[in-house]
GROMACS .gro file of C-alpha atoms in nm:
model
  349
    1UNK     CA    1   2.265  -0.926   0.138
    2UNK     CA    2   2.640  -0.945   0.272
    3UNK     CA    3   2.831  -0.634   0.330
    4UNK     CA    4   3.064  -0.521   0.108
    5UNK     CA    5   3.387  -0.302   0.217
    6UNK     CA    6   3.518  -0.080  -0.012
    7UNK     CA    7   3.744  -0.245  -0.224
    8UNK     CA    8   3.470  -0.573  -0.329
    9UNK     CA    9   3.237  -0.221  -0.393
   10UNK     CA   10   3.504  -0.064  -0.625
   11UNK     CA   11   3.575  -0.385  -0.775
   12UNK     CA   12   3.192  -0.484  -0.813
   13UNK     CA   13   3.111  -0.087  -0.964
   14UNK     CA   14   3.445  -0.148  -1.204
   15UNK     CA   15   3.272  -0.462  -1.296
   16UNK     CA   16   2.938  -0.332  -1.374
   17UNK     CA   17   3.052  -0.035  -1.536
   18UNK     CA   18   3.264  -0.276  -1.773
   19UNK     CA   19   2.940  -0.448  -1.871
   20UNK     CA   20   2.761  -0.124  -1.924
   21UNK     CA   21   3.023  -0.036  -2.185
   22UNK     CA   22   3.047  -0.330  -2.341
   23UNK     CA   23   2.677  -0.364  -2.389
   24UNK     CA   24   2.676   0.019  -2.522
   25UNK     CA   25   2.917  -0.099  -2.777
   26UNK     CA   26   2.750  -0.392  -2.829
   27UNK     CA   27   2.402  -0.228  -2.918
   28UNK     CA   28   2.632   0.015  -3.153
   29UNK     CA   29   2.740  -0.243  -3.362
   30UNK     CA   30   2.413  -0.381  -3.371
   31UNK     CA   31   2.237  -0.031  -3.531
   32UNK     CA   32   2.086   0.063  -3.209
   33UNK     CA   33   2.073   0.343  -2.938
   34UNK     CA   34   2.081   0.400  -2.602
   35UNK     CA   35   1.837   0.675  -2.510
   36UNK     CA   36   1.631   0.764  -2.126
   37UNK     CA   37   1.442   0.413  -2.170
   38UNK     CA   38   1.455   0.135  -2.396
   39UNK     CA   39   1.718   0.119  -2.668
   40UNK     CA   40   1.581   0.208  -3.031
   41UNK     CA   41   1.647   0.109  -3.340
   42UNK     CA   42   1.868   0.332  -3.587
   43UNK     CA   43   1.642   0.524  -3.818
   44UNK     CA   44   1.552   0.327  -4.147
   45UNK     CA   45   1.642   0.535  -4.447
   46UNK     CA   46   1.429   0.427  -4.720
   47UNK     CA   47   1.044   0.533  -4.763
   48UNK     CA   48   0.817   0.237  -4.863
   49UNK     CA   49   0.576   0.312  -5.178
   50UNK     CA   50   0.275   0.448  -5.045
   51UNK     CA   51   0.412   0.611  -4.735
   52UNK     CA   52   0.188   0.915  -4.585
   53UNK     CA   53   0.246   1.137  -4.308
   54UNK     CA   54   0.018   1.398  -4.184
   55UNK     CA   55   0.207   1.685  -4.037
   56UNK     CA   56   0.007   2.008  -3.809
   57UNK     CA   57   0.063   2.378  -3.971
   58UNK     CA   58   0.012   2.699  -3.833
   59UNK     CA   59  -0.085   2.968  -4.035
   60UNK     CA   60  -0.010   2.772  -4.364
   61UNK     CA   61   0.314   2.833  -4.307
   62UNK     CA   62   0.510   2.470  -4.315
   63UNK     CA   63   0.329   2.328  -4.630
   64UNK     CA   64   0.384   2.742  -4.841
   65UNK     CA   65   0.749   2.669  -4.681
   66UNK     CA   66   0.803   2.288  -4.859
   67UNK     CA   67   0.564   2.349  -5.143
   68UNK     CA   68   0.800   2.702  -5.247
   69UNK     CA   69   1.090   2.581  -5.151
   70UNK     CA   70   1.038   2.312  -5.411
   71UNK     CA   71   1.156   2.081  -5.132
   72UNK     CA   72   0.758   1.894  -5.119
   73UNK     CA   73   0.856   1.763  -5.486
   74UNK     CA   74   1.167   1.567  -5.316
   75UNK     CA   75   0.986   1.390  -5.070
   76UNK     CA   76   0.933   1.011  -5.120
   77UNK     CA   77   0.626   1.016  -4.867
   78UNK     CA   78   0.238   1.177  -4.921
   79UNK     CA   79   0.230   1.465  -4.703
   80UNK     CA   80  -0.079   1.651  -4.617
   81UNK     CA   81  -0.127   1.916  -4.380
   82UNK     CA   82  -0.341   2.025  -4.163
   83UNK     CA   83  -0.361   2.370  -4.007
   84UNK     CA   84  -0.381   2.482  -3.628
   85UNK     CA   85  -0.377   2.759  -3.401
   86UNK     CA   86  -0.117   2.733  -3.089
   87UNK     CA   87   0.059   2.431  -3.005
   88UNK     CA   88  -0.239   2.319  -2.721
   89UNK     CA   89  -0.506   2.186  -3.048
   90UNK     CA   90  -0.155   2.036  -3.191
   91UNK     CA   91  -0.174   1.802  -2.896
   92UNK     CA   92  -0.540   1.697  -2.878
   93UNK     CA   93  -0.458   1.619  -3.239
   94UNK     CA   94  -0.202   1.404  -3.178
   95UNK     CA   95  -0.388   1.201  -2.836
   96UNK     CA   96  -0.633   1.174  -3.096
   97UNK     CA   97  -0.381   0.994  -3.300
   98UNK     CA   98  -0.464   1.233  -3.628
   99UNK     CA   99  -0.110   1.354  -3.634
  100UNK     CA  100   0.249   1.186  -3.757
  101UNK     CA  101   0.396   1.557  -3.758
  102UNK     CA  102   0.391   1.880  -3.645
  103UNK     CA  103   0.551   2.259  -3.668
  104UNK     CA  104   0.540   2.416  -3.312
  105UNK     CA  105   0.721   2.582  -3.101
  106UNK     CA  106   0.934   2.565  -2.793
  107UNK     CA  107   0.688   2.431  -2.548
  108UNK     CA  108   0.429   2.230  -2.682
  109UNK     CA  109   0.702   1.924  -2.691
  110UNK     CA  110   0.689   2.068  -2.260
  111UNK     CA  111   0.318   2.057  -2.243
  112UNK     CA  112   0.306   1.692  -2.412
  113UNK     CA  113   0.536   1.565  -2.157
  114UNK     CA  114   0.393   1.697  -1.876
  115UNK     CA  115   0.071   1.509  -2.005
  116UNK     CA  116   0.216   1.174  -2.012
  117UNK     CA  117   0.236   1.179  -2.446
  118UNK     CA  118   0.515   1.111  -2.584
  119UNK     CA  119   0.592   1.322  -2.900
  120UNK     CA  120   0.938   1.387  -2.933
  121UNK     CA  121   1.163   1.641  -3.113
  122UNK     CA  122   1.346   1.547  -3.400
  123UNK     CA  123   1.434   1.894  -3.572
  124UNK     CA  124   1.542   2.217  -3.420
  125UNK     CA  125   1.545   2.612  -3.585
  126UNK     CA  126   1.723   2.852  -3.396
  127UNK     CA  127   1.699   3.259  -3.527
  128UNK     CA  128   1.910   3.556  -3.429
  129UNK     CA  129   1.609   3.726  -3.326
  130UNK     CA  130   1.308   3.630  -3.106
  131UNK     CA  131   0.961   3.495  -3.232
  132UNK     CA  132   0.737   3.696  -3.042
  133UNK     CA  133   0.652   4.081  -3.004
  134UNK     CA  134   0.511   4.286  -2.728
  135UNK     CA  135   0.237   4.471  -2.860
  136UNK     CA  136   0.070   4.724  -2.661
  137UNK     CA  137  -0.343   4.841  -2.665
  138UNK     CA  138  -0.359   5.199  -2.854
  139UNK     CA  139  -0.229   5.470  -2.644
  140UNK     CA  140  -0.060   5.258  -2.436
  141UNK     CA  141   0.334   5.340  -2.432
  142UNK     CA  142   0.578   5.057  -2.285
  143UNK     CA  143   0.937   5.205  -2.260
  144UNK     CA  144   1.135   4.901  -2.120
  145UNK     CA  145   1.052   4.497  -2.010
  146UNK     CA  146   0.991   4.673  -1.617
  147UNK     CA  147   0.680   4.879  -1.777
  148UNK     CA  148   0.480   4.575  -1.742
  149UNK     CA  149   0.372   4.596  -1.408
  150UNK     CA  150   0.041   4.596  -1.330
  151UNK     CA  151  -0.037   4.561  -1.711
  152UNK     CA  152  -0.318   4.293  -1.810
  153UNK     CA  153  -0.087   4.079  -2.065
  154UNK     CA  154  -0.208   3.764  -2.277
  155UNK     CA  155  -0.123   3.413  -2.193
  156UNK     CA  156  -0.111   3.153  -2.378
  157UNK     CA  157  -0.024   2.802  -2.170
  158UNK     CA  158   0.093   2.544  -2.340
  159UNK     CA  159   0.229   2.772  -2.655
  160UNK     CA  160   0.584   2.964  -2.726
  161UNK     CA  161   0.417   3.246  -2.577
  162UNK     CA  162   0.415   3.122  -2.258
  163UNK     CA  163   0.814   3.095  -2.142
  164UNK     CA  164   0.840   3.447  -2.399
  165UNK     CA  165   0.643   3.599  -2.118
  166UNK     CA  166   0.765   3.459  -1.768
  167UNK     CA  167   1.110   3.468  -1.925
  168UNK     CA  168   1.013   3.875  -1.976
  169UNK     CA  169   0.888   3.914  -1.658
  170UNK     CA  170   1.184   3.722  -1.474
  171UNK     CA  171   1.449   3.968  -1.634
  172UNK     CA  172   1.196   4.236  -1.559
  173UNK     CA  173   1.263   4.151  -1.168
  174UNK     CA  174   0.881   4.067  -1.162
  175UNK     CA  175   0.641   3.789  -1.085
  176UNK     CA  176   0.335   3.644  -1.183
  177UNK     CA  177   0.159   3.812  -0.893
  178UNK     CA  178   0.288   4.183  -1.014
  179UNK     CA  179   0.072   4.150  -1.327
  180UNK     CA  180  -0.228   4.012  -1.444
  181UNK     CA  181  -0.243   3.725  -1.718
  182UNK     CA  182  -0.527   3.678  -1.908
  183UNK     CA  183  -0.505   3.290  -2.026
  184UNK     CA  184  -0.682   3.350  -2.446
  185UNK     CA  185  -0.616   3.086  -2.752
  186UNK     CA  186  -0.353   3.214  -2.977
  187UNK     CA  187  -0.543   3.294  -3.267
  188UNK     CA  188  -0.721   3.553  -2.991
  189UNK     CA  189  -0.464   3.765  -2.875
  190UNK     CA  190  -0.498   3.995  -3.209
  191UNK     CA  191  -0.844   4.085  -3.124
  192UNK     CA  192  -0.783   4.118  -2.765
  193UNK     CA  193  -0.494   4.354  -2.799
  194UNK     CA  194  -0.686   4.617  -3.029
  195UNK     CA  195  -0.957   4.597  -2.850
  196UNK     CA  196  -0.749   4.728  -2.577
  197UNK     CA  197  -0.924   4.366  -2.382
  198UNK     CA  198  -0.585   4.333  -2.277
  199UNK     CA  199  -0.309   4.610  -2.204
  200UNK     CA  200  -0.057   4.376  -2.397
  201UNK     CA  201   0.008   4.074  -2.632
  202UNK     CA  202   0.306   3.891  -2.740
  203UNK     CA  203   0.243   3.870  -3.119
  204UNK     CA  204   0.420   3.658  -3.377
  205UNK     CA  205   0.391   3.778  -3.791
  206UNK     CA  206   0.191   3.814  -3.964
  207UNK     CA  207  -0.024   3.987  -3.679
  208UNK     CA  208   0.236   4.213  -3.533
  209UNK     CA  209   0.340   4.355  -3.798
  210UNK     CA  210  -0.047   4.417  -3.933
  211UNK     CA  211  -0.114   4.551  -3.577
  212UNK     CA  212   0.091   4.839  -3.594
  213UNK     CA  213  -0.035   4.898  -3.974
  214UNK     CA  214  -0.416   4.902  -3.889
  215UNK     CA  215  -0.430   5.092  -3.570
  216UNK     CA  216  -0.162   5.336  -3.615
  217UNK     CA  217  -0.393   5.590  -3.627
  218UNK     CA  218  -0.482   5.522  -3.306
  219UNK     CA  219  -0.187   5.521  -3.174
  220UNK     CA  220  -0.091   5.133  -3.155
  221UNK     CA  221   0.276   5.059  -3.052
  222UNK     CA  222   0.465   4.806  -2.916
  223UNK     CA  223   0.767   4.740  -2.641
  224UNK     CA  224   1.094   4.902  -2.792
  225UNK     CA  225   1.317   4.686  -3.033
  226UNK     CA  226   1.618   4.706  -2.824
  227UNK     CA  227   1.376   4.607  -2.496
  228UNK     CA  228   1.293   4.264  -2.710
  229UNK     CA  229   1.611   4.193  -2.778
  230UNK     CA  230   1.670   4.129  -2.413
  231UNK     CA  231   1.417   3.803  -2.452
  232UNK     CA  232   1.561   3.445  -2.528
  233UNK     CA  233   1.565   3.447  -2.929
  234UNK     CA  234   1.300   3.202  -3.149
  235UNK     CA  235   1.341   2.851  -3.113
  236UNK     CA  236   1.102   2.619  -3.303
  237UNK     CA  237   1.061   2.269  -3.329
  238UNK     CA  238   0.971   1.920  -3.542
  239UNK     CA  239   0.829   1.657  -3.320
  240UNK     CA  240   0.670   1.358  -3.381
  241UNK     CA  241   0.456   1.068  -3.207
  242UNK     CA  242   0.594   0.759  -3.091
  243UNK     CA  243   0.357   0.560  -3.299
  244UNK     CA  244   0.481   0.707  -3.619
  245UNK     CA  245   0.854   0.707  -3.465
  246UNK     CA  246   0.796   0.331  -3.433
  247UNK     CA  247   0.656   0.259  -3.761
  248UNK     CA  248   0.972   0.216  -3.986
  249UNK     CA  249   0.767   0.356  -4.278
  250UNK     CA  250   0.707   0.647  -4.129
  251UNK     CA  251   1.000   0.695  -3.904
  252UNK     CA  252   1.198   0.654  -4.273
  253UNK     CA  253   0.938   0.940  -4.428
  254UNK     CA  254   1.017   1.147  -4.095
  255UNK     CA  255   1.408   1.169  -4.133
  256UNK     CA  256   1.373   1.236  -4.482
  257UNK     CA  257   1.141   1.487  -4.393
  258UNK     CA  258   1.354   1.687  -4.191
  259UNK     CA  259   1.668   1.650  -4.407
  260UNK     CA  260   1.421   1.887  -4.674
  261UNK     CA  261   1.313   2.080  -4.395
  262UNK     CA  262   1.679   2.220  -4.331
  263UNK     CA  263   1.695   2.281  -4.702
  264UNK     CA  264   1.354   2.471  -4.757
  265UNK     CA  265   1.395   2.709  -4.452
  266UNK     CA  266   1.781   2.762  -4.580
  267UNK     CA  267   1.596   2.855  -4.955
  268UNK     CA  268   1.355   3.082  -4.733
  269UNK     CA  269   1.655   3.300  -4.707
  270UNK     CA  270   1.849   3.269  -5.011
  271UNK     CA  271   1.530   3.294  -5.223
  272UNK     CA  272   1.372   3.589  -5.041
  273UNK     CA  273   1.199   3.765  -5.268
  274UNK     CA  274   1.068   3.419  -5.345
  275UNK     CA  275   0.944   3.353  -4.967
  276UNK     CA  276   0.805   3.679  -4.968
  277UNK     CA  277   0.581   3.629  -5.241
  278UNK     CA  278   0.445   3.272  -5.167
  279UNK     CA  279   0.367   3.302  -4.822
  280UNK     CA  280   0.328   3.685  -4.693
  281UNK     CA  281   0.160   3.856  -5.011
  282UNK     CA  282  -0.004   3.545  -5.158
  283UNK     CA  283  -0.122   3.353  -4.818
  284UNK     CA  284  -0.109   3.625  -4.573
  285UNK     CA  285  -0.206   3.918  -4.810
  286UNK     CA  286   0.071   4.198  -4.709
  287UNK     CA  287   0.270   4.464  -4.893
  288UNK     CA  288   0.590   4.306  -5.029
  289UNK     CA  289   0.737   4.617  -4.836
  290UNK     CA  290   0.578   4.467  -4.549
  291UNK     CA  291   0.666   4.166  -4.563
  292UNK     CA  292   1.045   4.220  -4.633
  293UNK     CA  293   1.027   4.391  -4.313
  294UNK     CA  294   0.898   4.043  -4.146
  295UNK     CA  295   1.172   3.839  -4.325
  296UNK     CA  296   1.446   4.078  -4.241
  297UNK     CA  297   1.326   4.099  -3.844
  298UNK     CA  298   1.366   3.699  -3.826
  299UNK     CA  299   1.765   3.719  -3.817
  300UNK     CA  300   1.927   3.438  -3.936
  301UNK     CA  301   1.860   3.054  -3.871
  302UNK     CA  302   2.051   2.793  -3.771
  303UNK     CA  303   1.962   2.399  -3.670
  304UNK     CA  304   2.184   2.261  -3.409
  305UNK     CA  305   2.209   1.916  -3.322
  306UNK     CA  306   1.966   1.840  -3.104
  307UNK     CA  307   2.202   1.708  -2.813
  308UNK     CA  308   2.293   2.084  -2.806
  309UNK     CA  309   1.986   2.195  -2.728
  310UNK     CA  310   1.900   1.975  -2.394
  311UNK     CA  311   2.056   2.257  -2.148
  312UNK     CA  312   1.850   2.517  -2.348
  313UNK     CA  313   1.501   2.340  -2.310
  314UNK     CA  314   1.629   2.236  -1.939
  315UNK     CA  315   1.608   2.591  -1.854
  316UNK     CA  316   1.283   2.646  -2.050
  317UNK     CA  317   1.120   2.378  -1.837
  318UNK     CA  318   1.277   2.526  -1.503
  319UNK     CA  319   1.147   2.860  -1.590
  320UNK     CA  320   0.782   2.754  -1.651
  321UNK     CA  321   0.811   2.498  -1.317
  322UNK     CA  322   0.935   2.780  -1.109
  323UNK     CA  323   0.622   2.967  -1.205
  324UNK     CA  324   0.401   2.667  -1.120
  325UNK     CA  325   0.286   2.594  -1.440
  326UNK     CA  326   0.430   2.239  -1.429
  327UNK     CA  327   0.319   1.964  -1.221
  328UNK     CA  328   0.671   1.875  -1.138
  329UNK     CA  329   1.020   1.992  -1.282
  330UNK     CA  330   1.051   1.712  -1.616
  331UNK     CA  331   1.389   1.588  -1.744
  332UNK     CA  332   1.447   1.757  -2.099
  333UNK     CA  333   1.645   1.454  -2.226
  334UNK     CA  334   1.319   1.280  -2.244
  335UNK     CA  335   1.183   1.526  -2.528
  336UNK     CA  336   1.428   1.454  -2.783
  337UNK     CA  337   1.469   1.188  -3.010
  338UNK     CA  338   1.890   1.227  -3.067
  339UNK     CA  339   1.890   0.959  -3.327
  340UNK     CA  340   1.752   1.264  -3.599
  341UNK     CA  341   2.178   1.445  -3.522
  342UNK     CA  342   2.267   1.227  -3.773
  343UNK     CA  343   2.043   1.314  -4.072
  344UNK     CA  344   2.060   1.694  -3.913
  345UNK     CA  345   2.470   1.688  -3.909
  346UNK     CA  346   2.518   1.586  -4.231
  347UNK     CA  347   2.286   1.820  -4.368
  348UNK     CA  348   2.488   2.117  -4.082
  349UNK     CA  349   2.855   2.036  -4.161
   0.00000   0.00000   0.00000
């Protein structure tokens, strides 16, 4: 290959960079997208007769959500759901190829890429508040985030849980090695926590909040509110397989999906006493005073455009990496499908 001096390089980047842009515009005009790999196809918008998408729950709480919300009724698709506990099952589900769909949170879309599947994000929910609790064994008192060393704390890899917890201890000026984490499945920590099995638990509701009810009397507690608020606030996802982002049926079924989405979790909190009723007193059988004190602890939601949210899963990744719970640091740009701004702006502006 013959040497080029500086100008022929400038001239022959200039060149190539021309090409790149005119091939960008090119694939625009044709419908399509430029994303980490191969270009994809802008997302079909109508839902073929017939269409079915199975989509993971947790605690009944997606299907209670669309079914309330009156937002099911609107879909063109047949949507069934089937429930999980923690984001880790989600993903065997989907390997398995029994999922189009799922509800998780922040790092199950992590875990999947780390494993070589590729599930990607098309819907984002951020809250005011964060998604997890600290709950502490009866007559154990935390006062701040630094109480928890030497404290026996659950772990959940591969779940929201996780970064909630080395995020904690990284603000906490700790490490892994100043405490001791005691790997459990999700729908474990409850047990493990009263039991006083573990010292403490990052809870989500319903279970916090029924912790503290049951085992008052022997003195259950948790980490101060004010001390939680120091923690990265909830972020939950929509992601979906490539097989059903591939297959236009589905990938039609999927956008319209998440266009209801937006609108059932925005009735969630116009329609409280409405949310309240379906899904904590009916599903989850709590007080209605209860319960309103769940709703009101969530905050406020919003769903950015998922472009916006690259930097914030970046740091996600880096955080579990750094702990050396990642094979090697991943590229966050690869989690997201960014063709789903469109549907989510419109519905956002």
């Amino acid at each position: 290959m013959p040497f080029l001096h500086s100008g022929q390089f400038n001239r022959a980047r200039r060149n190539a960079m021309g090409l790149l842009a005119a091939t960008l515009a090119q694939l625009s005009l044709l419908g399509l997208s430029a994303g980490p790999g191969l270009a994809q196809p802008a997302l079909p918008t109508q839902v073929p007769k017939g269409t079915k998408l199975v989509a993971a729950d947790q605690n009944e709480a997606l299907q209670t959500l669309m079914r309330a919300s009156g937002a099911q009724d609107k879909l063109s698709s047949t949507v069934t759901y089937a429930n999980f506990l923690g984001g880790p099952a989600i993903l065997e589900a989907f390997r398995a190829g029994a999922l189009d769909l799922a509800s998780v949170g922040n790092t199950p879309p992590i875990q999947a890429h780390a494993a070589g599947e590729r599930v990607l994000i098309v819907a984002a929910r951020v809250s005011s508040e964060t998604d997890y609790f600290f709950a502490a064994r009866p007559g154990l008192k935390l006062a701040t985030l630094e109480d928890l060393r030497g404290k026996s704390i659950t772990y959940g890899e591969g779940t929201g849980r996780q970064p909630f917890v080395l995020n904690a201890l990284k603000l906490a000026g700790l490490t892994k090695k100043d405490v001791k984490l005691v790997p459990l499945r999700a729908g474990d920590f409850p047990d493990a926590v009263r039991t006083g099995q573990v010292d403490v638990a990052a809870l989500n509701e319903p279970h916090f909040s029924r912790y503290l009810a049951d085992f008052a009397d022997r003195g259950a507690s948790a980490l101060p509110s004010e001390q939680n608020r120091r923690l990265p606030k909830s972020l939950s996802y929509l992601y979906a397989s490539q097989k059903a982002l591939d297959d236009p049926a589905k990938a039609a079924a999927i956008r319209e999906f998440v266009a209801n989405w937006i609108d059932a979790n925005r009735w969630s909190r116009s329609n409280a006493d409405a949310w309240i009723d379906s899904y904590y007193v009916k599903r989850q059988n709590l007080k209605p005073a209860d319960a309103r004190k769940i709703v009101e602890s969530e905050g406020d939601f919003s769903f950015p455009l998922l472009s916006s949210l690259i930097p914030k899963q970046q740091s996600l990744i880096d955080v579990i990496f750094e702990a050396g719970d990642l094979p090697k640091r991943l590229d966050a740009r690869e989690e997201f499908d960014l063709r789903f701004d469109d549907v989510i702006g419109s519905k956002t502006n």
